[in-house]
mmCIF file of C-alpha atoms and ligand atoms in Angstrom:
data_model
loop_
_atom_site.group_PDB
_atom_site.id
_atom_site.type_symbol
_atom_site.label_atom_id
_atom_site.label_comp_id
_atom_site.label_asym_id
_atom_site.label_seq_id
_atom_site.Cartn_x
_atom_site.Cartn_y
_atom_site.Cartn_z
ATOM 1 C CA UNK S 9 46.735 61.263 98.360
ATOM 2 C CA UNK S 10 49.095 58.913 96.715
ATOM 3 C CA UNK S 11 50.864 56.265 98.773
ATOM 4 C CA UNK S 12 54.162 57.920 98.226
ATOM 5 C CA UNK S 13 53.137 61.079 100.202
ATOM 6 C CA UNK S 14 51.464 59.169 102.857
ATOM 7 C CA UNK S 15 52.914 57.327 105.768
ATOM 8 C CA UNK S 16 49.841 55.225 106.091
ATOM 9 C CA UNK S 17 48.993 52.137 104.621
ATOM 10 C CA UNK S 18 45.467 52.240 103.371
ATOM 11 C CA UNK S 19 43.515 48.993 103.571
ATOM 12 C CA UNK S 20 40.408 47.877 101.581
ATOM 13 C CA UNK S 21 38.521 44.999 102.519
ATOM 14 C CA UNK S 22 37.275 42.286 100.312
ATOM 15 C CA UNK S 23 34.289 40.487 101.824
ATOM 16 C CA UNK S 24 32.300 41.007 104.791
ATOM 17 C CA UNK S 25 32.104 37.749 106.581
ATOM 18 C CA UNK S 26 33.003 36.937 110.439
ATOM 19 C CA UNK S 27 36.419 36.825 110.103
ATOM 20 C CA UNK S 28 36.637 40.431 108.492
ATOM 21 C CA UNK S 29 34.620 41.578 111.195
ATOM 22 C CA UNK S 30 37.374 40.603 113.761
ATOM 23 C CA UNK S 31 40.162 41.629 111.698
ATOM 24 C CA UNK S 32 38.725 44.974 110.669
ATOM 25 C CA UNK S 33 39.555 46.240 114.383
ATOM 26 C CA UNK S 34 43.006 44.807 114.268
ATOM 27 C CA UNK S 35 43.956 46.526 110.986
ATOM 28 C CA UNK S 36 42.483 49.781 112.613
ATOM 29 C CA UNK S 37 44.604 49.283 115.559
ATOM 30 C CA UNK S 38 47.729 48.679 113.839
ATOM 31 C CA UNK S 39 49.992 51.879 113.829
ATOM 32 C CA UNK S 40 50.300 53.115 110.226
ATOM 33 C CA UNK S 41 47.371 51.591 109.015
ATOM 34 C CA UNK S 42 43.770 52.646 108.214
ATOM 35 C CA UNK S 43 40.812 51.015 106.610
ATOM 36 C CA UNK S 44 39.569 53.314 103.720
ATOM 37 C CA UNK S 45 36.904 51.037 101.929
ATOM 38 C CA UNK S 46 34.943 47.889 102.189
ATOM 39 C CA UNK S 47 33.746 45.751 99.173
ATOM 40 C CA UNK S 48 30.844 43.315 99.224
ATOM 41 C CA UNK S 49 28.915 41.467 96.438
ATOM 42 C CA UNK S 50 26.058 43.961 97.506
ATOM 43 C CA UNK S 51 25.959 47.702 98.073
ATOM 44 C CA UNK S 52 23.749 47.024 101.182
ATOM 45 C CA UNK S 53 26.003 44.630 103.078
ATOM 46 C CA UNK S 54 29.120 46.913 102.148
ATOM 47 C CA UNK S 55 27.187 49.942 103.554
ATOM 48 C CA UNK S 56 26.205 47.900 106.539
ATOM 49 C CA UNK S 57 29.879 46.971 107.120
ATOM 50 C CA UNK S 58 30.991 50.263 106.428
ATOM 51 C CA UNK S 59 28.654 51.920 108.968
ATOM 52 C CA UNK S 60 29.233 49.444 111.754
ATOM 53 C CA UNK S 61 33.275 49.815 111.605
ATOM 54 C CA UNK S 62 33.363 53.679 110.488
ATOM 55 C CA UNK S 63 34.798 52.730 107.081
ATOM 56 C CA UNK S 64 34.477 55.644 104.764
ATOM 57 C CA UNK S 65 33.738 53.952 101.500
ATOM 58 C CA UNK S 66 31.350 51.336 100.897
ATOM 59 C CA UNK S 67 31.772 49.586 97.422
ATOM 60 C CA UNK S 68 29.810 47.173 95.514
ATOM 61 C CA UNK S 69 31.791 44.622 93.652
ATOM 62 C CA UNK S 70 35.435 43.455 94.486
ATOM 63 C CA UNK S 71 36.752 44.613 91.311
ATOM 64 C CA UNK S 72 35.678 48.177 91.894
ATOM 65 C CA UNK S 73 37.652 48.262 95.468
ATOM 66 C CA UNK S 74 40.698 47.214 93.415
ATOM 67 C CA UNK S 75 40.599 50.120 91.022
ATOM 68 C CA UNK S 76 40.512 52.587 93.752
ATOM 69 C CA UNK S 77 43.535 55.160 94.410
ATOM 70 C CA UNK S 78 42.748 55.526 98.191
ATOM 71 C CA UNK S 79 43.513 51.561 98.514
ATOM 72 C CA UNK S 80 47.201 50.401 98.841
ATOM 73 C CA UNK S 81 46.549 46.950 100.509
ATOM 74 C CA UNK S 82 43.711 44.452 100.604
ATOM 75 C CA UNK S 83 42.529 42.002 103.368
ATOM 76 C CA UNK S 84 40.858 39.159 101.756
ATOM 77 C CA UNK S 85 38.295 36.854 103.331
ATOM 78 C CA UNK S 86 36.319 34.939 100.960
ATOM 79 C CA UNK S 87 35.615 31.226 100.723
ATOM 80 C CA UNK S 88 39.062 29.489 99.900
ATOM 81 C CA UNK S 89 37.799 29.064 96.133
ATOM 82 C CA UNK S 90 37.740 32.591 95.368
ATOM 83 C CA UNK S 91 41.437 33.536 96.837
ATOM 84 C CA UNK S 92 43.468 32.731 93.760
ATOM 85 C CA UNK S 93 41.165 34.961 91.358
ATOM 86 C CA UNK S 94 40.969 37.814 93.747
ATOM 87 C CA UNK S 95 44.608 37.379 94.885
ATOM 88 C CA UNK S 96 45.753 37.649 91.392
ATOM 89 C CA UNK S 97 43.631 40.606 90.406
ATOM 90 C CA UNK S 98 44.800 42.552 93.401
ATOM 91 C CA UNK S 99 48.469 41.851 92.317
ATOM 92 C CA UNK S 100 47.407 42.974 89.103
ATOM 93 C CA UNK S 101 46.116 46.184 90.461
ATOM 94 C CA UNK S 102 49.366 46.560 92.532
ATOM 95 C CA UNK S 103 47.881 46.226 95.866
ATOM 96 C CA UNK S 104 49.431 44.498 98.814
ATOM 97 C CA UNK S 105 47.911 41.420 99.941
ATOM 98 C CA UNK S 106 46.634 39.995 103.201
ATOM 99 C CA UNK S 107 44.743 36.548 102.198
ATOM 100 C CA UNK S 108 42.889 34.451 104.584
ATOM 101 C CA UNK S 109 44.112 30.975 105.218
ATOM 102 C CA UNK S 110 44.131 28.193 103.208
ATOM 103 C CA UNK S 111 46.022 30.352 100.866
ATOM 104 C CA UNK S 112 44.512 28.797 98.012
ATOM 105 C CA UNK S 113 42.626 25.518 96.837
ATOM 106 C CA UNK S 114 45.934 23.627 95.855
ATOM 107 C CA UNK S 115 49.658 24.383 95.115
ATOM 108 C CA UNK S 116 49.005 25.324 91.423
ATOM 109 C CA UNK S 117 46.758 28.160 92.366
ATOM 110 C CA UNK S 118 49.397 29.331 95.149
ATOM 111 C CA UNK S 119 51.845 29.130 92.169
ATOM 112 C CA UNK S 120 49.763 31.694 90.271
ATOM 113 C CA UNK S 121 49.337 34.066 93.275
ATOM 114 C CA UNK S 122 52.833 34.054 94.100
ATOM 115 C CA UNK S 123 54.030 34.797 90.236
ATOM 116 C CA UNK S 124 51.423 37.468 90.189
ATOM 117 C CA UNK S 125 52.914 39.117 93.114
ATOM 118 C CA UNK S 126 56.456 38.704 92.084
ATOM 119 C CA UNK S 127 55.670 39.943 88.366
ATOM 120 C CA UNK S 128 53.733 43.233 89.788
ATOM 121 C CA UNK S 129 56.241 43.690 92.781
ATOM 122 C CA UNK S 130 53.274 43.134 95.561
ATOM 123 C CA UNK S 131 53.879 41.945 99.144
ATOM 124 C CA UNK S 132 51.776 39.053 100.163
ATOM 125 C CA UNK S 133 50.954 37.090 103.431
ATOM 126 C CA UNK S 134 48.574 34.372 104.312
ATOM 127 C CA UNK S 135 46.759 35.665 107.363
ATOM 128 C CA UNK S 136 47.977 32.499 109.279
ATOM 129 C CA UNK S 137 48.119 34.778 112.607
ATOM 130 C CA UNK S 138 49.754 32.131 114.936
ATOM 131 C CA UNK S 139 53.048 32.455 112.994
ATOM 132 C CA UNK S 140 53.377 36.114 113.962
ATOM 133 C CA UNK S 141 52.816 35.567 117.682
ATOM 134 C CA UNK S 142 55.995 36.555 119.432
ATOM 135 C CA UNK S 143 55.742 33.027 121.279
ATOM 136 C CA UNK S 144 56.130 31.398 117.759
ATOM 137 C CA UNK S 145 59.812 32.906 117.475
ATOM 138 C CA UNK S 146 60.293 31.645 121.064
ATOM 139 C CA UNK S 147 59.378 28.091 120.241
ATOM 140 C CA UNK S 148 61.329 28.196 117.241
ATOM 141 C CA UNK S 149 64.532 29.298 119.431
ATOM 142 C CA UNK S 150 63.504 26.423 121.828
ATOM 143 C CA UNK S 151 63.359 23.992 118.931
ATOM 144 C CA UNK S 152 66.570 25.017 117.530
ATOM 145 C CA UNK S 153 68.556 25.752 120.232
ATOM 146 C CA UNK S 154 68.402 22.213 121.509
ATOM 147 C CA UNK S 155 66.022 22.727 124.620
ATOM 148 C CA UNK S 156 64.141 19.690 123.589
ATOM 149 C CA UNK S 157 67.040 17.460 122.612
ATOM 150 C CA UNK S 158 66.469 16.208 118.919
ATOM 151 C CA UNK S 159 62.593 16.792 117.781
ATOM 152 C CA UNK S 160 61.323 13.889 116.407
ATOM 153 C CA UNK S 161 57.719 13.829 116.659
ATOM 154 C CA UNK S 162 54.654 16.168 116.344
ATOM 155 C CA UNK S 163 51.002 15.896 117.367
ATOM 156 C CA UNK S 164 48.394 18.627 116.381
ATOM 157 C CA UNK S 165 44.903 18.558 117.150
ATOM 158 C CA UNK S 166 42.485 21.648 115.866
ATOM 159 C CA UNK S 167 38.863 21.556 115.932
ATOM 160 C CA UNK S 168 35.508 22.970 116.792
ATOM 161 C CA UNK S 169 32.014 21.947 117.335
ATOM 162 C CA UNK S 170 30.309 23.216 114.221
ATOM 163 C CA UNK S 171 28.119 26.435 114.513
ATOM 164 C CA UNK S 172 27.211 26.052 110.783
ATOM 165 C CA UNK S 173 24.063 27.729 109.364
ATOM 166 C CA UNK S 174 22.663 27.165 105.915
ATOM 167 C CA UNK S 175 25.154 28.242 103.116
ATOM 168 C CA UNK S 176 28.156 27.710 104.948
ATOM 169 C CA UNK S 177 31.198 27.684 102.906
ATOM 170 C CA UNK S 178 33.025 25.003 104.960
ATOM 171 C CA UNK S 179 30.366 22.534 104.260
ATOM 172 C CA UNK S 180 30.461 23.400 100.234
ATOM 173 C CA UNK S 181 33.262 21.349 98.183
ATOM 174 C CA UNK S 182 32.940 23.931 95.336
ATOM 175 C CA UNK S 183 33.691 26.696 97.612
ATOM 176 C CA UNK S 184 36.793 25.025 99.212
ATOM 177 C CA UNK S 185 34.993 23.366 102.061
ATOM 178 C CA UNK S 186 36.235 20.708 104.341
ATOM 179 C CA UNK S 187 38.409 20.719 107.650
ATOM 180 C CA UNK S 188 41.425 19.723 105.570
ATOM 181 C CA UNK S 189 41.602 23.175 103.834
ATOM 182 C CA UNK S 190 40.129 25.000 106.810
ATOM 183 C CA UNK S 191 41.809 23.558 109.611
ATOM 184 C CA UNK S 192 44.388 21.018 108.350
ATOM 185 C CA UNK S 193 45.968 24.053 107.095
ATOM 186 C CA UNK S 194 46.819 24.935 110.618
ATOM 187 C CA UNK S 195 47.900 21.639 111.642
ATOM 188 C CA UNK S 196 50.164 20.925 108.856
ATOM 189 C CA UNK S 197 51.836 24.258 109.301
ATOM 190 C CA UNK S 198 52.762 23.207 112.697
ATOM 191 C CA UNK S 199 54.636 20.638 111.539
ATOM 192 C CA UNK S 200 56.344 22.255 108.618
ATOM 193 C CA UNK S 201 57.136 25.044 110.920
ATOM 194 C CA UNK S 202 58.595 22.936 113.736
ATOM 195 C CA UNK S 203 61.039 20.508 111.487
ATOM 196 C CA UNK S 204 61.769 23.486 109.148
ATOM 197 C CA UNK S 205 61.192 21.595 105.964
ATOM 198 C CA UNK S 206 58.837 20.134 103.732
ATOM 199 C CA UNK S 207 56.705 17.040 104.223
ATOM 200 C CA UNK S 208 57.752 13.568 102.439
ATOM 201 C CA UNK S 209 54.713 11.905 102.360
ATOM 202 C CA UNK S 210 51.256 11.476 104.248
ATOM 203 C CA UNK S 211 48.564 8.904 104.975
ATOM 204 C CA UNK S 212 44.981 10.363 105.641
ATOM 205 C CA UNK S 213 41.582 9.070 106.484
ATOM 206 C CA UNK S 214 38.271 11.006 107.146
ATOM 207 C CA UNK S 215 34.952 10.946 108.025
ATOM 208 C CA UNK S 216 32.628 12.840 105.605
ATOM 209 C CA UNK S 217 29.436 14.861 105.462
ATOM 210 C CA UNK S 218 28.060 14.769 101.833
ATOM 211 C CA UNK S 219 31.449 15.215 99.908
ATOM 212 C CA UNK S 220 33.585 17.358 102.272
ATOM 213 C CA UNK S 221 35.658 15.965 105.115
ATOM 214 C CA UNK S 222 34.473 16.910 108.431
ATOM 215 C CA UNK S 223 37.106 15.020 110.591
ATOM 216 C CA UNK S 224 40.429 14.146 109.313
ATOM 217 C CA UNK S 225 43.326 12.108 110.830
ATOM 218 C CA UNK S 226 46.643 12.049 109.146
ATOM 219 C CA UNK S 227 50.026 10.625 109.460
ATOM 220 C CA UNK S 228 52.792 12.747 107.876
ATOM 221 C CA UNK S 229 56.438 11.430 107.432
ATOM 222 C CA UNK S 230 59.457 13.907 106.778
ATOM 223 C CA UNK S 231 62.909 12.967 105.982
ATOM 224 C CA UNK S 232 65.487 11.957 108.842
ATOM 225 C CA UNK S 233 62.620 9.710 110.414
ATOM 226 C CA UNK S 234 60.698 12.547 111.689
ATOM 227 C CA UNK S 235 56.873 12.411 111.769
ATOM 228 C CA UNK S 236 53.673 13.892 112.801
ATOM 229 C CA UNK S 237 50.160 13.040 113.418
ATOM 230 C CA UNK S 238 47.404 15.392 112.917
ATOM 231 C CA UNK S 239 43.664 15.753 114.083
ATOM 232 C CA UNK S 240 41.150 18.268 112.450
ATOM 233 C CA UNK S 241 37.527 18.429 112.368
ATOM 234 C CA UNK S 242 34.066 19.951 113.012
ATOM 235 C CA UNK S 243 32.556 17.636 115.263
ATOM 236 C CA UNK S 244 34.482 17.516 118.499
ATOM 237 C CA UNK S 245 34.750 20.621 120.931
ATOM 238 C CA UNK S 246 37.094 23.070 120.624
ATOM 239 C CA UNK S 247 41.035 21.808 120.240
ATOM 240 C CA UNK S 248 44.073 24.009 119.387
ATOM 241 C CA UNK S 249 46.984 22.180 120.734
ATOM 242 C CA UNK S 250 50.309 20.711 119.709
ATOM 243 C CA UNK S 251 53.015 18.729 121.203
ATOM 244 C CA UNK S 252 56.371 18.977 119.628
ATOM 245 C CA UNK S 253 58.143 15.951 121.030
ATOM 246 C CA UNK S 254 62.083 15.678 121.421
ATOM 247 C CA UNK S 255 64.402 13.247 122.729
ATOM 248 C CA UNK S 256 64.959 15.351 126.174
ATOM 249 C CA UNK S 257 61.493 17.294 126.412
ATOM 250 C CA UNK S 258 58.358 18.296 124.910
ATOM 251 C CA UNK S 259 56.652 21.656 123.967
ATOM 252 C CA UNK S 260 53.068 21.779 124.422
ATOM 253 C CA UNK S 261 50.714 24.493 123.526
ATOM 254 C CA UNK S 262 47.090 24.342 123.853
ATOM 255 C CA UNK S 263 46.048 27.517 122.447
ATOM 256 C CA UNK S 264 48.399 27.634 119.627
ATOM 257 C CA UNK S 265 46.299 29.042 116.771
ATOM 258 C CA UNK S 266 44.964 31.783 118.705
ATOM 259 C CA UNK S 267 46.021 32.436 122.427
ATOM 260 C CA UNK S 268 42.681 32.747 124.515
ATOM 261 C CA UNK S 269 42.448 36.316 125.413
ATOM 262 C CA UNK S 270 41.150 36.054 128.869
ATOM 263 C CA UNK S 271 42.994 32.843 130.029
ATOM 264 C CA UNK S 272 46.614 32.178 131.681
ATOM 265 C CA UNK S 273 49.504 30.998 129.635
ATOM 266 C CA UNK S 274 48.854 27.677 128.107
ATOM 267 C CA UNK S 275 52.567 26.765 127.014
ATOM 268 C CA UNK S 276 54.855 24.174 128.912
ATOM 269 C CA UNK S 277 57.993 22.251 128.429
ATOM 270 C CA UNK S 278 57.642 19.009 130.010
ATOM 271 C CA UNK S 279 60.954 17.142 130.644
ATOM 272 C CA UNK S 280 62.032 13.494 131.020
ATOM 273 C CA UNK S 281 62.202 13.839 134.930
ATOM 274 C CA UNK S 282 58.703 14.914 134.933
ATOM 275 C CA UNK S 283 59.196 18.713 135.601
ATOM 276 C CA UNK S 284 57.183 21.262 133.890
ATOM 277 C CA UNK S 285 57.896 24.510 133.003
ATOM 278 C CA UNK S 286 55.107 27.162 131.993
ATOM 279 C CA UNK S 287 55.990 29.621 129.272
ATOM 280 C CA UNK S 288 54.443 32.838 129.453
ATOM 281 C CA UNK S 289 54.086 35.290 126.352
ATOM 282 C CA UNK S 290 52.711 38.765 125.485
ATOM 283 C CA UNK S 291 51.901 40.063 122.070
ATOM 284 C CA UNK S 292 49.110 40.583 119.470
ATOM 285 C CA UNK S 293 49.629 38.134 116.653
ATOM 286 C CA UNK S 294 47.239 39.769 114.320
ATOM 287 C CA UNK S 295 48.748 43.129 114.552
ATOM 288 C CA UNK S 296 52.246 41.775 114.248
ATOM 289 C CA UNK S 297 51.029 40.090 110.933
ATOM 290 C CA UNK S 298 49.734 43.362 109.586
ATOM 291 C CA UNK S 299 53.066 44.937 110.472
ATOM 292 C CA UNK S 300 54.776 42.308 108.966
ATOM 293 C CA UNK S 301 53.255 42.919 105.688
ATOM 294 C CA UNK S 302 53.425 46.687 105.689
ATOM 295 C CA UNK S 303 56.766 46.641 106.716
ATOM 296 C CA UNK S 304 59.883 45.905 104.584
ATOM 297 C CA UNK S 305 61.452 42.713 105.925
ATOM 298 C CA UNK S 306 61.857 39.810 103.549
ATOM 299 C CA UNK S 307 58.800 37.351 103.341
ATOM 300 C CA UNK S 308 60.479 34.566 101.710
ATOM 301 C CA UNK S 309 60.663 32.121 104.665
ATOM 302 C CA UNK S 310 56.794 33.005 105.381
ATOM 303 C CA UNK S 311 55.977 32.313 101.660
ATOM 304 C CA UNK S 312 57.878 28.955 101.798
ATOM 305 C CA UNK S 313 56.045 28.022 104.734
ATOM 306 C CA UNK S 314 52.897 28.836 102.978
ATOM 307 C CA UNK S 315 53.771 27.128 99.782
ATOM 308 C CA UNK S 316 55.083 23.971 101.788
ATOM 309 C CA UNK S 317 51.655 23.870 104.037
ATOM 310 C CA UNK S 318 49.767 24.105 101.031
ATOM 311 C CA UNK S 319 51.498 21.083 99.455
ATOM 312 C CA UNK S 320 50.848 19.239 102.561
ATOM 313 C CA UNK S 321 47.130 19.872 102.388
ATOM 314 C CA UNK S 322 47.300 18.702 98.723
ATOM 315 C CA UNK S 323 48.819 15.487 99.734
ATOM 316 C CA UNK S 324 46.017 14.851 102.358
ATOM 317 C CA UNK S 325 43.448 15.389 99.817
ATOM 318 C CA UNK S 326 45.149 13.107 97.228
ATOM 319 C CA UNK S 327 45.584 10.638 100.125
ATOM 320 C CA UNK S 328 41.828 10.787 100.852
ATOM 321 C CA UNK S 329 41.006 10.549 97.185
ATOM 322 C CA UNK S 330 42.997 7.303 97.048
ATOM 323 C CA UNK S 331 42.621 5.776 100.705
ATOM 324 C CA UNK S 332 39.203 4.147 99.857
ATOM 325 C CA UNK S 333 40.890 1.909 97.330
ATOM 326 C CA UNK S 334 43.678 0.734 99.974
ATOM 327 C CA UNK S 335 42.778 -2.049 102.159
ATOM 328 C CA UNK S 336 43.365 -1.125 105.799
ATOM 329 C CA UNK S 337 44.615 -3.671 108.238
ATOM 330 C CA UNK S 338 42.099 -5.335 109.965
ATOM 331 C CA UNK S 339 42.137 -5.635 113.944
ATOM 332 C CA UNK S 340 40.299 -8.968 113.844
HETATM 333 N N1 NDP D 421 42.638 33.569 110.442
HETATM 334 C C1 NDP D 421 41.234 33.085 111.177
HETATM 335 O O1 NDP D 421 41.473 32.923 112.208
HETATM 336 C C2 NDP D 421 40.240 32.747 110.433
HETATM 337 C C3 NDP D 421 40.157 32.731 109.071
HETATM 338 N N2 NDP D 421 39.002 32.350 108.237
HETATM 339 C C4 NDP D 421 39.354 32.229 106.977
HETATM 340 O O2 NDP D 421 38.676 33.407 106.467
HETATM 341 C C5 NDP D 421 37.940 32.956 105.081
HETATM 342 C C6 NDP D 421 36.256 33.372 105.346
HETATM 343 O O3 NDP D 421 35.949 32.784 106.302
HETATM 344 P P1 NDP D 421 34.711 33.281 107.301
HETATM 345 O O4 NDP D 421 34.886 34.842 107.541
HETATM 346 O O5 NDP D 421 34.268 32.326 108.223
HETATM 347 O O6 NDP D 421 33.383 33.131 105.956
HETATM 348 P P2 NDP D 421 31.982 33.913 105.806
HETATM 349 O O7 NDP D 421 31.251 32.947 105.237
HETATM 350 O O8 NDP D 421 31.525 34.431 107.242
HETATM 351 O O9 NDP D 421 32.365 35.025 105.080
HETATM 352 C C7 NDP D 421 32.727 35.059 103.687
HETATM 353 C C8 NDP D 421 32.566 36.056 102.803
HETATM 354 O O10 NDP D 421 32.731 35.991 101.336
HETATM 355 C C9 NDP D 421 32.038 36.683 100.530
HETATM 356 N N3 NDP D 421 31.717 35.723 99.649
HETATM 357 C C10 NDP D 421 31.586 35.918 98.176
HETATM 358 N N4 NDP D 421 31.212 34.761 97.594
HETATM 359 C C11 NDP D 421 30.866 34.014 98.268
HETATM 360 C C12 NDP D 421 30.145 32.833 98.185
HETATM 361 N N5 NDP D 421 30.068 32.269 97.132
HETATM 362 N N6 NDP D 421 29.748 32.284 99.301
HETATM 363 C C13 NDP D 421 29.898 32.826 100.600
HETATM 364 N N7 NDP D 421 30.537 34.129 100.819
HETATM 365 C C14 NDP D 421 31.005 34.566 99.694
HETATM 366 C C15 NDP D 421 30.877 37.332 101.358
HETATM 367 O O11 NDP D 421 30.846 38.479 101.483
HETATM 368 P P3 NDP D 421 30.342 39.788 101.010
HETATM 369 O O12 NDP D 421 28.576 39.045 100.330
HETATM 370 O O13 NDP D 421 30.422 40.701 101.528
HETATM 371 O O14 NDP D 421 30.699 39.864 99.361
HETATM 372 C C16 NDP D 421 31.201 36.619 102.714
HETATM 373 O O15 NDP D 421 30.809 37.413 103.639
HETATM 374 C C17 NDP D 421 38.067 31.538 104.937
HETATM 375 O O16 NDP D 421 39.246 31.161 104.008
HETATM 376 C C18 NDP D 421 38.352 30.875 106.396
HETATM 377 O O17 NDP D 421 39.101 30.062 106.331
HETATM 378 C C19 NDP D 421 37.985 32.456 108.830
HETATM 379 C C20 NDP D 421 37.740 32.230 110.178
HETATM 380 C C21 NDP D 421 39.222 32.535 111.209
HETATM 381 O O1 NHF D 422 40.728 29.800 110.580
HETATM 382 C C1 NHF D 422 39.911 29.514 111.378
HETATM 383 C C2 NHF D 422 39.932 29.679 112.912
HETATM 384 O O2 NHF D 422 39.443 28.681 113.555
HETATM 385 C C3 NHF D 422 38.010 28.796 113.574
HETATM 386 C C4 NHF D 422 37.202 27.979 114.529
HETATM 387 O O3 NHF D 422 37.634 28.504 115.458
HETATM 388 C C5 NHF D 422 37.646 28.562 111.964
HETATM 389 O O4 NHF D 422 36.238 28.587 111.575
HETATM 390 C C6 NHF D 422 38.387 29.145 111.082
HETATM 391 O O5 NHF D 422 38.445 29.007 109.800
#
């Protein structure tokens, strides 16, 4: 069946890792979507994944999935260093793309992905789920509608205490490891989203394991005297909160990257009088993200968000490279 004669978007999965195994259920639950094939580096792994999730076709080799006629879109969840190569190949094969975050290793790679998709008329999204939760649009209304007064400063913290096993890509620099690409992506994204503009400059410091940053702290400055501080890492317990501080009130969310499924609402407005309003939102961010990819809405603002976020991550990485050469101010 060709795509033209079908009302269904047929997804192929590239990679069979932890997040794929969660997203597959979300794709299968999204109206108008099905998962027709899964590709792995090994046939054994592809067959295991296919049988586990009732996927019709197991494919060895990612390129063999891209040449299939029964695949209209791909969900790509590989280590970051492989995102550019397979996004560009997917674009050349005419497949819509949902690519895991971070979109790429750096802004030059993002530009290659964006150019390839534009050239081949392919829709793409980075799989930054929180941007698609209905509460994110409500946050934007609160910020732009003036409920917080003038927004001036943002704090973001995102971390988890490492459950790493041997071979973990997050600890391998050449695969795009380290908390800056992995988690700084989310934190930078909050600041970009809330201020609605690119960052001007950053100062960052990190703690390393081997050659990858495992805890990073950064100060980000934007035009008009706006600022943000971010903290991300693998050696503190789970944190996924932000505070968006305005002249009249602060918006706080302590599960922004993905709401806890089994916990009460965790968003509040704290105002200057000490009053606290709790905000309650329903919605499934991953399903809305998939609906956005397969829909027809213009994706330009989401692309700008991803492009600016990658530029911020790049700047943090550059700052880390040069910070050892700078003399910090002594406390003594
Ligand atoms: N949006 C979210 O909430 C989350 C996003 N992520 C993102 O998803 C991506 C994948 O992360 P995650 O699922 O944790 O990773 P995993 O290590 O669990 O899986 C990665 C998959 O990539 C494939 N792969 C291809 N080449 C390599 C290689 N050289 N080393 C390791 N794996 C390789 C493997 O699939 P195969 O062997 O089948 O070919 C593997 O299963 C990352 O970009 C990460 O940041 C991760 C978790 C949550
Ligand atoms: O994107 C992600 C979401 O958070 C996870 C930890 O909870 C990370 O491992 C992951 O890369």
